[in-house]
C-alpha cells in the first residue's frame, strides 16, 4: 500500500512535490494506475462520467446492492502522499484479499477513487462524490480555473461529456452504505498511542471567494489618506476572521489563498482576491460566525471606500457517521484487540456528499504528528496494515441496515 501511494505521488504537476488536481494530465495517469490495480484485484473497473475511478467486485450473485468504499485521488498543492490515496489503495487491498480466497459476499463491493474532493482547481469541492450522490450542480460547470479554463472545457479536453454527469449517480436501492478509511490528519490517535479510530462526524464547513476592489495607483504620489488600498482592506478582513473564529472553542477560520493585483512594488493594490474556510463541529456556531464575518467585512469595506464581492463556494453541514456503522467499525477494531476510540473529523471528506445517498462511516489511521496537507505527511506500514485488517474485518462482518 505504501508503495502504491508512492507510485501515485509520482503523478504530480510539480517535480519533487505532489500536486494533482481535477481533470489534469497527472490525474489521468493516476487513474490508469488505479484502474490496473483494481483489475488485478479481481474487479471490473472503469472511469465514470465525472472521471471517478470505479471498481466493482460482485457478490455471490451479480447485480446485488453494493457497499461503497474509497476516498479521493486528487490532492491539495504540495500535498502529502496519503490524504485520500490510502483509502483507495486499502480498499483495493481488501478486495484483492477476498478475491485471492475466492470469497464472495452477500453484497457487492464498489471501490471509488473520487476525482475531486479537495476543490483546488475550481474552488468548488466534492465534485466526484456529488456526482455519485446525484447532487452535482450543473452551474459549477461554468466555474473557471486560474487559467480561465472552464470546468466544462476541461472535462471535454479530458474526453468526458459534461452533459452526461448524471450517469455517474448511483440509485439509492443499489447502495448499502459508504465507508472510508482515511488518515486522521490530526494528532489525537498518536497522542493516545492508538493506530486507528472510529469517526463520529465530519465537521461542517463554509467557504467563500472574496474580491475586494479599490483603486490602483502610484505608490509614490497618492497620500495615505486618499488611498483605496484593496490589500490593506483585505488584511483587516483577514484579522477580523481570525479574531472572530478564535473566540469559540473548535471553531476555525482560515484565509488560505490571497492574490494581489496588479502586484508590483510601486503600485497601490487595486484588487485583491482571497478565500475563506470556516468550520465547526456545531452548525449554529459556524453559521453565526459566517454571518458576522460577512457583516464585518462589509463594514470594513465601507469605511475604507472599497467594494467587496462575497461569493459562497461551499456550504456543508456537519455530516454524522451512522451509529450502526460506527458500531460495526468499532467491533472490527475491538476484534483486533485495540481500544475503540471515537473522534470527530475536523477535515472534510467525500462522506459529506455521500451522506445524501446513503449512511456513511469512517475509519481513521494514525498519522505522524498529525501533519497533513503538507509533504511531511507520514504513516507507518504497521498502521496501514492494522487499518486494512480492520477494514477487511468490517467488510466481512458487514450487516446492512435500512436507513432511518
Ligand atoms: C479536505 O481535505 C478539507 O478538509 O478541506
Ligand atoms: Mn485533504
Ligand atoms: Mn482527504
Tab-separated table of C-alpha atoms and ligand atoms in Angstrom:
chain	number	residue	atom	x	y	z
A	1	UNK	CA	0.000	0.000	0.000
A	2	UNK	CA	2.798	2.430	0.822
A	3	UNK	CA	4.495	1.584	-2.475
A	4	UNK	CA	1.269	2.275	-4.311
A	5	UNK	CA	0.848	5.607	-2.530
A	6	UNK	CA	4.443	6.401	-3.538
A	7	UNK	CA	3.703	5.458	-7.166
A	8	UNK	CA	0.639	7.723	-7.171
A	9	UNK	CA	2.724	10.536	-5.662
A	10	UNK	CA	4.934	10.448	-8.783
A	11	UNK	CA	1.924	11.576	-10.822
A	12	UNK	CA	2.327	15.226	-9.987
A	13	UNK	CA	2.230	18.625	-11.613
A	14	UNK	CA	5.355	19.606	-9.630
A	15	UNK	CA	8.578	17.685	-9.855
A	16	UNK	CA	9.777	16.821	-6.358
A	17	UNK	CA	6.407	17.534	-4.750
A	18	UNK	CA	2.832	16.352	-5.079
A	19	UNK	CA	0.082	18.413	-6.705
A	20	UNK	CA	-2.627	16.631	-8.643
A	21	UNK	CA	-5.843	18.440	-9.438
A	22	UNK	CA	-9.146	17.516	-11.034
A	23	UNK	CA	-9.021	16.716	-14.763
A	24	UNK	CA	-5.261	17.152	-15.068
A	25	UNK	CA	-2.866	15.041	-17.107
A	26	UNK	CA	-1.404	13.734	-13.838
A	27	UNK	CA	-4.825	12.678	-12.691
A	28	UNK	CA	-5.382	10.703	-15.886
A	29	UNK	CA	-2.084	8.877	-15.249
A	30	UNK	CA	-3.021	8.166	-11.613
A	31	UNK	CA	-6.417	6.869	-12.778
A	32	UNK	CA	-4.688	4.423	-15.141
A	33	UNK	CA	-2.603	3.049	-12.264
A	34	UNK	CA	-5.653	2.613	-10.059
A	35	UNK	CA	-7.724	1.007	-12.826
A	36	UNK	CA	-4.914	-1.523	-13.300
A	37	UNK	CA	-4.699	-2.318	-9.576
A	38	UNK	CA	-8.460	-2.749	-9.391
A	39	UNK	CA	-8.489	-5.216	-12.281
A	40	UNK	CA	-5.526	-7.060	-10.807
A	41	UNK	CA	-7.511	-7.344	-7.560
A	42	UNK	CA	-10.397	-9.036	-9.375
A	43	UNK	CA	-12.687	-6.102	-10.013
A	44	UNK	CA	-14.267	-4.783	-13.156
A	45	UNK	CA	-13.137	-1.163	-13.356
A	46	UNK	CA	-13.949	1.953	-15.337
A	47	UNK	CA	-13.961	5.730	-15.259
A	48	UNK	CA	-17.413	7.154	-14.603
A	49	UNK	CA	-18.977	10.217	-16.216
A	50	UNK	CA	-17.234	12.765	-13.921
A	51	UNK	CA	-13.865	10.983	-14.015
A	52	UNK	CA	-14.060	8.934	-10.797
A	53	UNK	CA	-12.357	5.549	-10.952
A	54	UNK	CA	-14.939	2.897	-10.034
A	55	UNK	CA	-14.123	-0.769	-9.415
A	56	UNK	CA	-16.777	-3.393	-8.726
A	57	UNK	CA	-16.430	-6.776	-7.073
A	58	UNK	CA	-19.659	-8.716	-7.427
A	59	UNK	CA	-21.239	-10.589	-4.542
A	60	UNK	CA	-22.434	-14.210	-4.534
A	61	UNK	CA	-24.870	-13.158	-7.237
A	62	UNK	CA	-24.154	-10.379	-9.741
A	63	UNK	CA	-26.073	-7.118	-9.503
A	64	UNK	CA	-26.519	-7.132	-5.714
A	65	UNK	CA	-26.581	-3.751	-3.904
A	66	UNK	CA	-23.088	-2.568	-3.010
A	67	UNK	CA	-21.111	-1.469	-0.008
A	68	UNK	CA	-19.200	1.546	-1.331
A	69	UNK	CA	-15.606	2.071	-0.197
A	70	UNK	CA	-12.905	4.502	-1.253
A	71	UNK	CA	-11.600	8.032	-0.986
A	72	UNK	CA	-10.185	10.706	-3.311
A	73	UNK	CA	-7.304	10.727	-5.783
A	74	UNK	CA	-6.875	14.498	-6.141
A	75	UNK	CA	-4.601	16.439	-3.794
A	76	UNK	CA	-4.022	19.899	-2.405
A	77	UNK	CA	-0.986	21.858	-3.650
A	78	UNK	CA	2.284	20.456	-2.296
A	79	UNK	CA	0.394	17.620	-0.654
A	80	UNK	CA	1.258	14.526	1.333
A	81	UNK	CA	1.029	11.041	-0.177
A	82	UNK	CA	-1.730	9.545	1.959
A	83	UNK	CA	-4.605	12.043	2.230
A	84	UNK	CA	-7.180	10.300	0.048
A	85	UNK	CA	-4.927	7.770	-1.627
A	86	UNK	CA	-4.631	5.478	1.399
A	87	UNK	CA	-8.401	4.998	1.419
A	88	UNK	CA	-8.388	3.887	-2.201
A	89	UNK	CA	-5.408	1.527	-2.068
A	90	UNK	CA	-6.528	-0.026	1.237
A	91	UNK	CA	-9.997	-0.777	-0.162
A	92	UNK	CA	-8.418	-2.379	-3.244
A	93	UNK	CA	-6.208	-4.434	-0.915
A	94	UNK	CA	-9.287	-5.755	0.906
A	95	UNK	CA	-10.915	-6.824	-2.351
A	96	UNK	CA	-7.669	-8.446	-3.523
A	97	UNK	CA	-7.633	-10.479	-0.319
A	98	UNK	CA	-11.251	-11.594	-0.733
A	99	UNK	CA	-10.661	-12.482	-4.388
A	100	UNK	CA	-7.497	-14.443	-3.592
A	101	UNK	CA	-9.546	-16.575	-1.190
A	102	UNK	CA	-12.383	-16.891	-3.717
A	103	UNK	CA	-14.648	-15.259	-1.159
A	104	UNK	CA	-17.853	-13.672	-2.425
A	105	UNK	CA	-20.140	-11.840	-0.013
A	106	UNK	CA	-23.913	-11.473	0.006
A	107	UNK	CA	-23.423	-7.942	-1.356
A	108	UNK	CA	-21.221	-6.326	-3.978
A	109	UNK	CA	-18.303	-4.028	-3.165
A	110	UNK	CA	-17.540	-0.902	-5.144
A	111	UNK	CA	-14.278	0.926	-4.625
A	112	UNK	CA	-14.307	4.540	-5.789
A	113	UNK	CA	-11.320	6.820	-6.321
A	114	UNK	CA	-13.046	10.197	-6.339
A	115	UNK	CA	-11.805	12.683	-8.921
A	116	UNK	CA	-12.189	15.835	-6.830
A	117	UNK	CA	-12.531	16.159	-3.092
A	118	UNK	CA	-10.114	18.996	-2.364
A	119	UNK	CA	-11.692	21.538	-4.697
A	120	UNK	CA	-8.315	23.046	-5.565
A	121	UNK	CA	-8.830	23.690	-9.267
A	122	UNK	CA	-12.336	25.132	-9.491
A	123	UNK	CA	-12.965	26.331	-5.893
A	124	UNK	CA	-15.970	24.038	-5.814
A	125	UNK	CA	-15.365	20.930	-3.747
A	126	UNK	CA	-16.539	17.266	-3.546
A	127	UNK	CA	-17.306	17.198	-7.263
A	128	UNK	CA	-16.664	13.453	-7.688
A	129	UNK	CA	-18.730	12.345	-4.705
A	130	UNK	CA	-21.521	14.790	-5.503
A	131	UNK	CA	-21.818	13.251	-8.967
A	132	UNK	CA	-22.103	9.767	-7.407
A	133	UNK	CA	-24.619	11.013	-4.824
A	134	UNK	CA	-26.670	12.653	-7.597
A	135	UNK	CA	-26.270	16.170	-6.146
A	136	UNK	CA	-23.816	17.632	-8.680
A	137	UNK	CA	-24.940	21.154	-9.581
A	138	UNK	CA	-24.602	21.826	-13.283
A	139	UNK	CA	-23.921	25.536	-12.741
A	140	UNK	CA	-20.453	24.693	-11.383
A	141	UNK	CA	-19.551	23.607	-14.924
A	142	UNK	CA	-19.234	27.323	-15.684
A	143	UNK	CA	-16.605	27.935	-12.985
A	144	UNK	CA	-13.126	28.631	-14.283
A	145	UNK	CA	-9.653	27.729	-13.046
A	146	UNK	CA	-6.740	30.147	-12.560
A	147	UNK	CA	-6.005	29.999	-16.302
A	148	UNK	CA	-9.581	30.857	-17.252
A	149	UNK	CA	-10.401	27.295	-18.379
A	150	UNK	CA	-13.991	26.357	-17.553
A	151	UNK	CA	-14.813	23.042	-15.943
A	152	UNK	CA	-16.957	22.240	-18.949
A	153	UNK	CA	-13.992	22.772	-21.305
A	154	UNK	CA	-11.609	20.867	-19.022
A	155	UNK	CA	-13.997	17.907	-18.976
A	156	UNK	CA	-14.230	17.879	-22.760
A	157	UNK	CA	-10.430	18.101	-23.025
A	158	UNK	CA	-10.239	15.025	-20.755
A	159	UNK	CA	-12.618	13.101	-23.009
A	160	UNK	CA	-15.589	13.445	-20.624
A	161	UNK	CA	-19.003	14.698	-21.660
A	162	UNK	CA	-20.382	17.310	-19.227
A	163	UNK	CA	-23.894	16.553	-20.482
A	164	UNK	CA	-23.626	13.027	-19.104
A	165	UNK	CA	-22.561	13.726	-15.493
A	166	UNK	CA	-25.928	12.454	-14.226
A	167	UNK	CA	-24.878	8.973	-15.359
A	168	UNK	CA	-22.338	8.821	-12.503
A	169	UNK	CA	-25.185	8.941	-9.951
A	170	UNK	CA	-25.984	5.764	-8.032
A	171	UNK	CA	-29.547	4.743	-7.242
A	172	UNK	CA	-30.325	4.541	-3.529
A	173	UNK	CA	-31.582	0.971	-3.825
A	174	UNK	CA	-28.206	-0.113	-5.271
A	175	UNK	CA	-26.198	1.171	-2.313
A	176	UNK	CA	-25.915	-0.218	1.234
A	177	UNK	CA	-23.535	2.314	2.813
A	178	UNK	CA	-20.326	4.260	2.213
A	179	UNK	CA	-17.278	3.528	4.365
A	180	UNK	CA	-13.948	5.325	4.058
A	181	UNK	CA	-10.542	4.725	5.563
A	182	UNK	CA	-8.520	7.943	5.834
A	183	UNK	CA	-5.517	9.228	7.723
A	184	UNK	CA	-6.559	11.197	10.790
A	185	UNK	CA	-4.822	14.446	9.713
A	186	UNK	CA	-4.709	15.428	13.371
A	187	UNK	CA	-2.696	14.404	16.452
A	188	UNK	CA	-5.282	12.669	18.670
A	189	UNK	CA	-4.609	8.986	17.877
A	190	UNK	CA	-0.852	9.475	18.095
A	191	UNK	CA	-1.165	11.232	21.458
A	192	UNK	CA	-3.207	8.310	22.767
A	193	UNK	CA	-0.959	5.605	21.318
A	194	UNK	CA	-3.683	4.165	19.083
A	195	UNK	CA	-3.260	3.079	15.437
A	196	UNK	CA	-6.909	3.552	14.402
A	197	UNK	CA	-10.131	5.248	15.488
A	198	UNK	CA	-13.820	5.467	14.595
A	199	UNK	CA	-15.099	8.771	13.216
A	200	UNK	CA	-18.288	10.089	14.794
A	201	UNK	CA	-18.972	13.027	12.440
A	202	UNK	CA	-17.369	15.298	9.870
A	203	UNK	CA	-17.356	18.964	10.856
A	204	UNK	CA	-19.429	21.373	8.798
A	205	UNK	CA	-17.742	23.960	6.582
A	206	UNK	CA	-18.498	27.161	4.677
A	207	UNK	CA	-16.146	28.555	2.054
A	208	UNK	CA	-16.091	31.888	0.248
A	209	UNK	CA	-14.246	33.523	-2.610
A	210	UNK	CA	-13.861	37.246	-1.877
A	211	UNK	CA	-12.933	40.045	-4.207
A	212	UNK	CA	-12.019	43.484	-2.896
A	213	UNK	CA	-11.871	46.315	-5.379
A	214	UNK	CA	-10.073	49.522	-4.519
A	215	UNK	CA	-8.164	51.890	-6.784
A	216	UNK	CA	-4.709	51.028	-8.083
A	217	UNK	CA	-2.383	53.992	-8.028
A	218	UNK	CA	1.160	55.260	-7.823
A	219	UNK	CA	2.869	54.178	-4.603
A	220	UNK	CA	4.871	57.384	-4.519
A	221	UNK	CA	2.274	60.016	-5.257
A	222	UNK	CA	-1.030	59.164	-3.546
A	223	UNK	CA	-1.113	60.353	0.088
A	224	UNK	CA	-2.110	57.734	2.641
A	225	UNK	CA	-5.453	59.378	3.469
A	226	UNK	CA	-6.528	59.434	-0.191
A	227	UNK	CA	-5.891	55.779	-0.992
A	228	UNK	CA	-8.374	52.990	-1.698
A	229	UNK	CA	-5.937	50.180	-0.960
A	230	UNK	CA	-7.605	46.813	-1.586
A	231	UNK	CA	-4.884	44.846	0.193
A	232	UNK	CA	-4.985	46.940	3.368
A	233	UNK	CA	-8.761	46.354	3.453
A	234	UNK	CA	-8.300	42.615	2.853
A	235	UNK	CA	-5.671	42.483	5.613
A	236	UNK	CA	-8.175	43.955	8.050
A	237	UNK	CA	-10.726	41.341	6.942
A	238	UNK	CA	-8.209	38.522	7.500
A	239	UNK	CA	-7.582	39.684	11.061
A	240	UNK	CA	-11.323	40.072	11.716
A	241	UNK	CA	-11.836	36.448	10.626
A	242	UNK	CA	-9.022	35.272	12.878
A	243	UNK	CA	-10.358	37.186	15.873
A	244	UNK	CA	-13.970	36.060	15.411
A	245	UNK	CA	-13.097	32.389	14.970
A	246	UNK	CA	-10.645	32.349	17.880
A	247	UNK	CA	-13.473	33.311	20.249
A	248	UNK	CA	-15.302	29.968	20.079
A	249	UNK	CA	-13.786	26.591	21.016
A	250	UNK	CA	-13.353	24.271	17.990
A	251	UNK	CA	-14.486	26.954	15.524
A	252	UNK	CA	-11.732	27.527	12.933
A	253	UNK	CA	-11.362	30.120	10.194
A	254	UNK	CA	-8.645	30.216	7.539
A	255	UNK	CA	-7.652	32.525	4.704
A	256	UNK	CA	-5.555	30.121	2.667
A	257	UNK	CA	-5.141	31.976	-0.588
A	258	UNK	CA	-4.667	35.671	-1.295
A	259	UNK	CA	-3.833	37.308	-4.587
A	260	UNK	CA	-2.874	40.969	-5.032
A	261	UNK	CA	-3.352	42.768	-8.333
A	262	UNK	CA	-1.675	44.254	-10.215
A	263	UNK	CA	1.078	43.094	-7.818
A	264	UNK	CA	4.049	45.430	-8.161
A	265	UNK	CA	6.291	47.072	-5.576
A	266	UNK	CA	5.375	50.591	-6.662
A	267	UNK	CA	1.628	50.154	-7.239
A	268	UNK	CA	-1.110	50.517	-4.604
A	269	UNK	CA	-3.087	47.256	-4.778
A	270	UNK	CA	-6.259	47.866	-6.759
A	271	UNK	CA	-7.789	44.432	-6.459
A	272	UNK	CA	-7.397	41.518	-4.064
A	273	UNK	CA	-8.921	38.083	-4.193
A	274	UNK	CA	-8.899	35.757	-1.214
A	275	UNK	CA	-10.595	32.629	0.086
A	276	UNK	CA	-12.221	31.914	3.459
A	277	UNK	CA	-12.815	28.495	5.020
A	278	UNK	CA	-14.787	28.367	8.290
A	279	UNK	CA	-15.523	25.093	10.104
A	280	UNK	CA	-17.067	23.838	13.316
A	281	UNK	CA	-18.463	20.650	14.832
A	282	UNK	CA	-21.648	22.649	15.561
A	283	UNK	CA	-23.598	24.100	12.630
A	284	UNK	CA	-25.269	27.008	14.509
A	285	UNK	CA	-21.864	28.247	15.728
A	286	UNK	CA	-20.419	28.069	12.209
A	287	UNK	CA	-23.408	29.847	10.679
A	288	UNK	CA	-23.324	32.599	13.337
A	289	UNK	CA	-19.622	33.194	12.672
A	290	UNK	CA	-20.197	33.268	8.908
A	291	UNK	CA	-22.960	35.874	9.195
A	292	UNK	CA	-20.863	38.029	11.497
A	293	UNK	CA	-17.688	37.771	9.440
A	294	UNK	CA	-19.526	38.778	6.248
A	295	UNK	CA	-21.117	41.762	8.032
A	296	UNK	CA	-17.750	42.806	9.487
A	297	UNK	CA	-16.065	42.631	6.089
A	298	UNK	CA	-18.801	44.789	4.589
A	299	UNK	CA	-18.312	47.354	7.375
A	300	UNK	CA	-14.541	47.371	6.813
A	301	UNK	CA	-15.021	47.823	3.059
A	302	UNK	CA	-17.486	50.683	3.542
A	303	UNK	CA	-15.228	52.508	5.978
A	304	UNK	CA	-12.282	52.183	3.600
A	305	UNK	CA	-14.244	53.133	0.489
A	306	UNK	CA	-13.577	49.867	-1.349
A	307	UNK	CA	-16.082	47.472	-2.916
A	308	UNK	CA	-16.344	43.884	-1.740
A	309	UNK	CA	-17.884	40.907	-3.537
A	310	UNK	CA	-18.614	37.860	-1.410
A	311	UNK	CA	-19.330	34.578	-3.238
A	312	UNK	CA	-20.089	31.409	-1.314
A	313	UNK	CA	-18.275	28.475	-2.922
A	314	UNK	CA	-19.196	25.725	-0.485
A	315	UNK	CA	-21.614	25.028	2.339
A	316	UNK	CA	-21.737	21.679	4.085
A	317	UNK	CA	-23.398	20.934	7.411
A	318	UNK	CA	-21.962	18.512	9.955
A	319	UNK	CA	-22.168	15.017	8.452
A	320	UNK	CA	-22.874	12.455	11.168
A	321	UNK	CA	-21.469	8.962	10.770
A	322	UNK	CA	-24.334	6.486	11.194
A	323	UNK	CA	-24.330	4.911	14.691
A	324	UNK	CA	-24.733	1.400	13.210
A	325	UNK	CA	-21.645	1.863	11.030
A	326	UNK	CA	-19.700	3.342	13.963
A	327	UNK	CA	-20.672	0.245	15.928
A	328	UNK	CA	-19.581	-2.192	13.201
A	329	UNK	CA	-16.282	-0.363	12.588
A	330	UNK	CA	-15.746	-0.251	16.368
A	331	UNK	CA	-16.407	-4.004	16.616
A	332	UNK	CA	-13.781	-4.656	13.929
A	333	UNK	CA	-11.254	-2.560	15.867
A	334	UNK	CA	-12.057	-4.323	19.133
A	335	UNK	CA	-11.675	-7.716	17.435
A	336	UNK	CA	-8.074	-6.702	16.599
A	337	UNK	CA	-7.508	-6.192	20.343
A	338	UNK	CA	-7.347	-2.394	20.019
A	339	UNK	CA	-9.191	0.057	22.274
A	340	UNK	CA	-12.067	1.710	20.414
A	341	UNK	CA	-11.505	5.466	20.286
A	342	UNK	CA	-14.248	7.605	18.769
A	343	UNK	CA	-13.382	11.054	17.437
A	344	UNK	CA	-14.813	13.725	15.131
A	345	UNK	CA	-13.122	14.777	11.903
A	346	UNK	CA	-12.021	18.384	11.553
A	347	UNK	CA	-11.133	17.750	7.910
A	348	UNK	CA	-13.711	17.388	5.163
A	349	UNK	CA	-14.251	14.103	3.343
A	350	UNK	CA	-16.271	12.627	0.484
A	351	UNK	CA	-18.735	11.324	3.082
A	352	UNK	CA	-20.069	14.901	3.317
A	353	UNK	CA	-21.505	14.421	-0.159
A	354	UNK	CA	-22.167	10.674	0.037
A	355	UNK	CA	-24.472	11.206	3.029
A	356	UNK	CA	-27.103	12.459	0.576
A	357	UNK	CA	-27.067	8.985	-0.992
A	358	UNK	CA	-26.577	6.623	1.960
A	359	UNK	CA	-25.354	6.263	5.534
A	360	UNK	CA	-21.648	6.910	5.988
A	361	UNK	CA	-18.924	5.537	8.262
A	362	UNK	CA	-15.210	6.309	8.587
A	363	UNK	CA	-12.103	4.677	9.991
A	364	UNK	CA	-9.106	6.883	10.839
A	365	UNK	CA	-5.495	5.723	10.738
A	366	UNK	CA	-2.901	7.487	12.891
A	367	UNK	CA	-0.562	9.871	11.088
A	368	UNK	CA	2.767	11.217	12.232
A	369	UNK	CA	2.485	14.323	14.433
A	370	UNK	CA	-0.966	14.879	12.974
A	371	UNK	CA	0.608	16.638	9.978
A	372	UNK	CA	-1.370	16.676	6.732
A	373	UNK	CA	-1.839	18.902	3.653
A	374	UNK	CA	1.938	19.014	3.816
A	375	UNK	CA	4.659	16.917	2.130
A	376	UNK	CA	5.755	15.800	5.614
A	377	UNK	CA	2.550	13.710	5.939
A	378	UNK	CA	3.623	10.230	7.124
A	379	UNK	CA	2.212	6.926	8.364
A	380	UNK	CA	3.843	3.641	9.314
A	381	UNK	CA	3.490	0.398	7.371
A	382	UNK	CA	2.275	-1.250	10.601
A	383	UNK	CA	-0.547	1.251	10.988
A	384	UNK	CA	-1.530	0.877	7.333
A	385	UNK	CA	-1.642	-2.886	7.885
A	386	UNK	CA	-3.711	-2.523	11.021
A	387	UNK	CA	-6.070	-0.203	9.162
A	388	UNK	CA	-6.555	-2.623	6.295
A	389	UNK	CA	-7.084	-5.570	8.672
A	390	UNK	CA	-9.799	-3.612	10.469
A	391	UNK	CA	-11.369	-2.567	7.171
A	392	UNK	CA	-11.383	-6.144	5.878
A	393	UNK	CA	-12.893	-7.430	9.106
A	394	UNK	CA	-15.552	-4.739	8.911
A	395	UNK	CA	-16.352	-5.718	5.313
A	396	UNK	CA	-16.530	-9.443	6.029
A	397	UNK	CA	-18.823	-8.895	9.016
A	398	UNK	CA	-20.838	-6.131	7.393
A	399	UNK	CA	-24.553	-6.337	8.158
A	400	UNK	CA	-26.528	-3.777	6.151
A	401	UNK	CA	-29.152	-1.777	7.943
A	402	UNK	CA	-32.034	0.144	6.426
A	403	UNK	CA	-31.650	3.916	6.630
A	404	UNK	CA	-33.838	5.529	9.282
B	1	LIG	C1	-10.131	18.480	2.691
B	1	LIG	O1	-9.137	17.857	2.957
B	1	LIG	C2	-10.550	19.535	3.546
B	1	LIG	O2	-10.829	19.257	4.721
B	1	LIG	O3	-10.546	20.686	3.111
B	2	LIG	MN1	-7.227	16.877	2.037
B	3	LIG	MN1	-8.781	13.722	2.236
